[in-house]
CSV table of C-alpha atoms in Angstrom, one decimal:
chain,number,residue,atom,x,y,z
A,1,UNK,CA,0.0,0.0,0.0
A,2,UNK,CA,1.7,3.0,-1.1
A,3,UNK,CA,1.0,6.7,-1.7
A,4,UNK,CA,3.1,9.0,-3.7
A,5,UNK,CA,4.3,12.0,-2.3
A,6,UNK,CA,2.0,14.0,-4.5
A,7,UNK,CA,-1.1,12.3,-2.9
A,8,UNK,CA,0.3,12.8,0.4
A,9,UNK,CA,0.6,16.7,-0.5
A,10,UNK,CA,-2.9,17.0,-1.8
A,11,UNK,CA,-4.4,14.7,0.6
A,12,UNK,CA,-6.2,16.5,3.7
A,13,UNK,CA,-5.0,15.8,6.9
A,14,UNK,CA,-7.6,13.5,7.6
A,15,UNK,CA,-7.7,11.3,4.7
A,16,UNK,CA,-4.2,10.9,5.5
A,17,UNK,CA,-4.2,10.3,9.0
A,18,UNK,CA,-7.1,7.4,7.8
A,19,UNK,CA,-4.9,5.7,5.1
A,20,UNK,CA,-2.3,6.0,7.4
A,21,UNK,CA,-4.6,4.6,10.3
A,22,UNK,CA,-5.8,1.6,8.3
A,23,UNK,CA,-2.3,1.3,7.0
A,24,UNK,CA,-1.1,0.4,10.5
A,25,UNK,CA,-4.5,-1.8,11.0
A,26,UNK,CA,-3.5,-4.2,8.0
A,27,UNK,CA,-0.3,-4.6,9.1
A,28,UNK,CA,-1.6,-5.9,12.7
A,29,UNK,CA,-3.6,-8.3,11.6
A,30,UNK,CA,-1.1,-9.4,9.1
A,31,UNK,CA,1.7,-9.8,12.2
A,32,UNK,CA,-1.3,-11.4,14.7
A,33,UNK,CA,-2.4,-14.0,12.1
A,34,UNK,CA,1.5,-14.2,11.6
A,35,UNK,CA,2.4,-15.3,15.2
A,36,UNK,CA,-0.9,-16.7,16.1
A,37,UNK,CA,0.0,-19.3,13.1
A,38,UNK,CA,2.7,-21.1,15.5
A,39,UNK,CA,0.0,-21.6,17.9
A,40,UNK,CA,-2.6,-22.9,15.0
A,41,UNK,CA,0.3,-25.5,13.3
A,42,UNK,CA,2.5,-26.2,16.2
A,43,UNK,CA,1.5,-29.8,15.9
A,44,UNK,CA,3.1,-29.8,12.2
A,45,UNK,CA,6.1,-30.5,11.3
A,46,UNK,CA,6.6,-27.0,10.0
A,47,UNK,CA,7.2,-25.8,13.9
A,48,UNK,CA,9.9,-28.1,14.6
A,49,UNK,CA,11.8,-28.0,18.4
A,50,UNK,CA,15.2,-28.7,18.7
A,51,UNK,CA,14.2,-32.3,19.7
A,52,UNK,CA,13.4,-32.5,15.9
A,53,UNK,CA,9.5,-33.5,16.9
A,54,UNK,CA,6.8,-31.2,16.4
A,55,UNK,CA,6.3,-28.1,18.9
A,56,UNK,CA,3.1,-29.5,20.1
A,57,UNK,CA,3.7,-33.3,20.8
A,58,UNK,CA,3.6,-37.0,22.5
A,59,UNK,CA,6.7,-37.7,21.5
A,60,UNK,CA,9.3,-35.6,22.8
A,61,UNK,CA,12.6,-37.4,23.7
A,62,UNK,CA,14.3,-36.9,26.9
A,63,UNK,CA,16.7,-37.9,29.3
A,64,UNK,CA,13.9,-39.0,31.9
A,65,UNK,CA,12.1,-41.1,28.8
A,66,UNK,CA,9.7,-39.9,26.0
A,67,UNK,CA,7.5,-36.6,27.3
A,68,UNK,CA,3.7,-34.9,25.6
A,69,UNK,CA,3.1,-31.4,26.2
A,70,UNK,CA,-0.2,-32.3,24.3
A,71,UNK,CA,-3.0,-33.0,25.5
A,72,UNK,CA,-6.6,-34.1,24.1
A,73,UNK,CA,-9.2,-33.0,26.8
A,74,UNK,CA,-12.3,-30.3,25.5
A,75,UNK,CA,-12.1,-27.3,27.6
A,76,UNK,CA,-14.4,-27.8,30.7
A,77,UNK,CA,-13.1,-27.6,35.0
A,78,UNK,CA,-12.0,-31.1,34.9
A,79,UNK,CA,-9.8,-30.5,31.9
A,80,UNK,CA,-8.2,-27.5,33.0
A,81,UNK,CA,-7.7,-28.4,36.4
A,82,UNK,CA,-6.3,-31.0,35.0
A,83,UNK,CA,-3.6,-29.2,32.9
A,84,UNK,CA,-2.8,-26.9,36.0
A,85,UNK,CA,-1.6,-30.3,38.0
A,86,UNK,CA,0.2,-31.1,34.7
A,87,UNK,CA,2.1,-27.7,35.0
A,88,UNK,CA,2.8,-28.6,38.9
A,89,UNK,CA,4.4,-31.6,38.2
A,90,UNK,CA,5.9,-30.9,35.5
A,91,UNK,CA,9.8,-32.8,34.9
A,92,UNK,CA,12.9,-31.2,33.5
A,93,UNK,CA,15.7,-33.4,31.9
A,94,UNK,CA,17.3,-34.8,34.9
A,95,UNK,CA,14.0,-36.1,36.3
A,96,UNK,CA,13.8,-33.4,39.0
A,97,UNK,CA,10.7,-31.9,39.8
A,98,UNK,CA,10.4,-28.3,38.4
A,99,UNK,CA,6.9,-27.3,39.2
A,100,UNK,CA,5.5,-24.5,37.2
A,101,UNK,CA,2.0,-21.7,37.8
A,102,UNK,CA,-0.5,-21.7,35.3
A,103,UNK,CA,-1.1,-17.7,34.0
A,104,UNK,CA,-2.6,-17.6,30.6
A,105,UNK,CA,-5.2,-19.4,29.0
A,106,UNK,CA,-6.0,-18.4,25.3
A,107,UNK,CA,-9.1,-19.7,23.8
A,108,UNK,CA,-10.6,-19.0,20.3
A,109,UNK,CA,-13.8,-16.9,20.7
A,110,UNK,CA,-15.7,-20.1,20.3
A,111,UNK,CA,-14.3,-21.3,24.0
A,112,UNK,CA,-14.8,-17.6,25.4
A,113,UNK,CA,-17.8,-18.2,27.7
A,114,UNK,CA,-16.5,-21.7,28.8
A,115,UNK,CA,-13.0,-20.0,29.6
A,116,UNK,CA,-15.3,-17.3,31.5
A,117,UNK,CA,-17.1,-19.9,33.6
A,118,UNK,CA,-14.0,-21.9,34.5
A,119,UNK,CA,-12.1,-18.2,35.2
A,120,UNK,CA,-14.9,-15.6,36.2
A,121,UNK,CA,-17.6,-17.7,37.9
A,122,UNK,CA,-18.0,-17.6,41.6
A,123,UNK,CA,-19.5,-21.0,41.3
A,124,UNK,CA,-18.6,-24.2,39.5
A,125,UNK,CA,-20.4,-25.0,36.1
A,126,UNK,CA,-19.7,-28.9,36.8
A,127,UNK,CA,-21.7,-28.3,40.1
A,128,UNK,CA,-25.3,-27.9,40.4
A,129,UNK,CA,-24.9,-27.7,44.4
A,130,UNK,CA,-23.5,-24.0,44.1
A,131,UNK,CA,-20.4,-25.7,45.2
A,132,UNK,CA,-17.7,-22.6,45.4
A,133,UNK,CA,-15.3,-22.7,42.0
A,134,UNK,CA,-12.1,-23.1,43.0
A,135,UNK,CA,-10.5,-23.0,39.5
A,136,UNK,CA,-11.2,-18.8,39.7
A,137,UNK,CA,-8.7,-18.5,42.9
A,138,UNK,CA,-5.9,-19.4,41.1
A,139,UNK,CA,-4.9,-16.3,39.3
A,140,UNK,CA,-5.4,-17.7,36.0
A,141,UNK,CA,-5.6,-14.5,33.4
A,142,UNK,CA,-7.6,-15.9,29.7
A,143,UNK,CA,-7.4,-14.2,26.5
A,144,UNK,CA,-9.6,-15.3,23.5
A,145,UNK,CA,-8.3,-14.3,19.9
A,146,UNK,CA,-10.0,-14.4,16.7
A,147,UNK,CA,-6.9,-15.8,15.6
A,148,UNK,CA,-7.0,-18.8,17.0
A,149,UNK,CA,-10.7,-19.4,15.5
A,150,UNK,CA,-10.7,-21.9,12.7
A,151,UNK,CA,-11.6,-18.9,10.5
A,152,UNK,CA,-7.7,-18.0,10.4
A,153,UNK,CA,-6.4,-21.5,10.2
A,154,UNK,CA,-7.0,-22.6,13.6
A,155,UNK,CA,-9.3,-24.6,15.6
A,156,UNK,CA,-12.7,-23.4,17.6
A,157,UNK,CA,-11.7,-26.4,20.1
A,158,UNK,CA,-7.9,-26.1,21.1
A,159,UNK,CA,-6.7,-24.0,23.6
A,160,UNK,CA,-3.2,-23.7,25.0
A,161,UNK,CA,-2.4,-23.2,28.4
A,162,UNK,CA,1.0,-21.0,29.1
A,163,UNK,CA,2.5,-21.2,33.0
A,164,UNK,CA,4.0,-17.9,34.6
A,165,UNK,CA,7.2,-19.2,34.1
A,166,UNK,CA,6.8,-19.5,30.6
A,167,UNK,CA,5.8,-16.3,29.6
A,168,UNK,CA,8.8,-14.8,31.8
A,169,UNK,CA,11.5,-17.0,29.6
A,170,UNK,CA,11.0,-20.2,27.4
A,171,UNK,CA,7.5,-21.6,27.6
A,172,UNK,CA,5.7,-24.8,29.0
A,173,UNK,CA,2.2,-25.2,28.2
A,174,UNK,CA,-0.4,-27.6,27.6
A,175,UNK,CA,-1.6,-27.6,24.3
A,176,UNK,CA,-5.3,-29.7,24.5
A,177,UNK,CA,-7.9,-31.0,22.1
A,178,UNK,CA,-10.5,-33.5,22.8
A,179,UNK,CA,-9.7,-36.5,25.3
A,180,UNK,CA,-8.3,-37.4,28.5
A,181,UNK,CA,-4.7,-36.4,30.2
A,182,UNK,CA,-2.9,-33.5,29.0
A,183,UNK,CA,0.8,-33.7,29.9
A,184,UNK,CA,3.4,-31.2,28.9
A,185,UNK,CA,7.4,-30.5,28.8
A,186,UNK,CA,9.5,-27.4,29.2
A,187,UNK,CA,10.2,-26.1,25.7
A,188,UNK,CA,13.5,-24.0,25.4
């Protein structure tokens, strides 16, 4: 998108603060859809780790035995709390315990109100008994992007859980889809 100098002379100020303004617009969505795409593929072998498997997989080698940080659970309380005890007791590579917080879940807009319930409601969903939900005391922060909708090349089921530690320097998360155990690794 360019504009010759001309057109920027005989332009008005505010048509060219609006070119300029949806200018800048194109090129965010172009850089969101951009990074959001490692999210949407990283189960591909186009996002390889330095393990040489996929960045979202069940077979990552390791020197305490063959590790997932991908999981396969829909996104419900049973699922998520499930992924935060993943985080907990998560391993690094010389078997040791390196526990880490869960701080950000992103959701496509599809999984906004279920992220919501699990993150914003006083009470739990999964209980009819108005039994307190204790999924919303831990801190947990949830984002939903258009860009991970399957309307950009993503899914309107996955969602991707990223631990405090992670988003301070090199990530752990649980990547999940649709069945039971998520399990996850440090990724450097």
């Amino acid at each position: 998108m360019a504009i010759s100098s001309r057109a920027q002379r005989e332009m008005d100020a505010a048509t060219l603060a609006d070119y300029y303004r949806s200018f800048a617009a194109a090129g965010a969505r172009r850089f969101n859809k951009s990074c959001f795409a490692v999210l949407n593929n990283n189960t591909s072998a186009s996002y390889l780790k330095g393990d040489g498997v996929a960045w979202a997989s069940t077979s990552h080698p390791s020197n305490v035995g063959v590790q997932s940080n991908l999981g396969s659970s829909a996104l419900d309380n049973a699922a998520f709390e499930a992924a935060v005890k993943a985080l907990r007791e998560m391993l690094g590579p010389d078997g040791q315990l390196t526990p880490h917080d869960a701080a950000l879940l992103y959701v496509p807009p599809a999984l906004d109100g279920t992220a919501y319930q699990i993150l914003g409601s006083e009470f739990s969903a999964a209980d009819d008994r108005r039994a307190i939900n204790i999924s919303r005391t831990r801190g947990v922060e949830y984002s939903a992007s258009p860009y991970l909708s399957a309307a950009y090349g993503g899914s309107d089921t996955m969602w991707h859980l990223f631990s405090a530690q992670a988003l301070q320097a090199g990530i752990a998360r649980v990547n999940v889809f649709d069945a039971p155990s998520p399990r996850l690794e440090k990724i450097e």
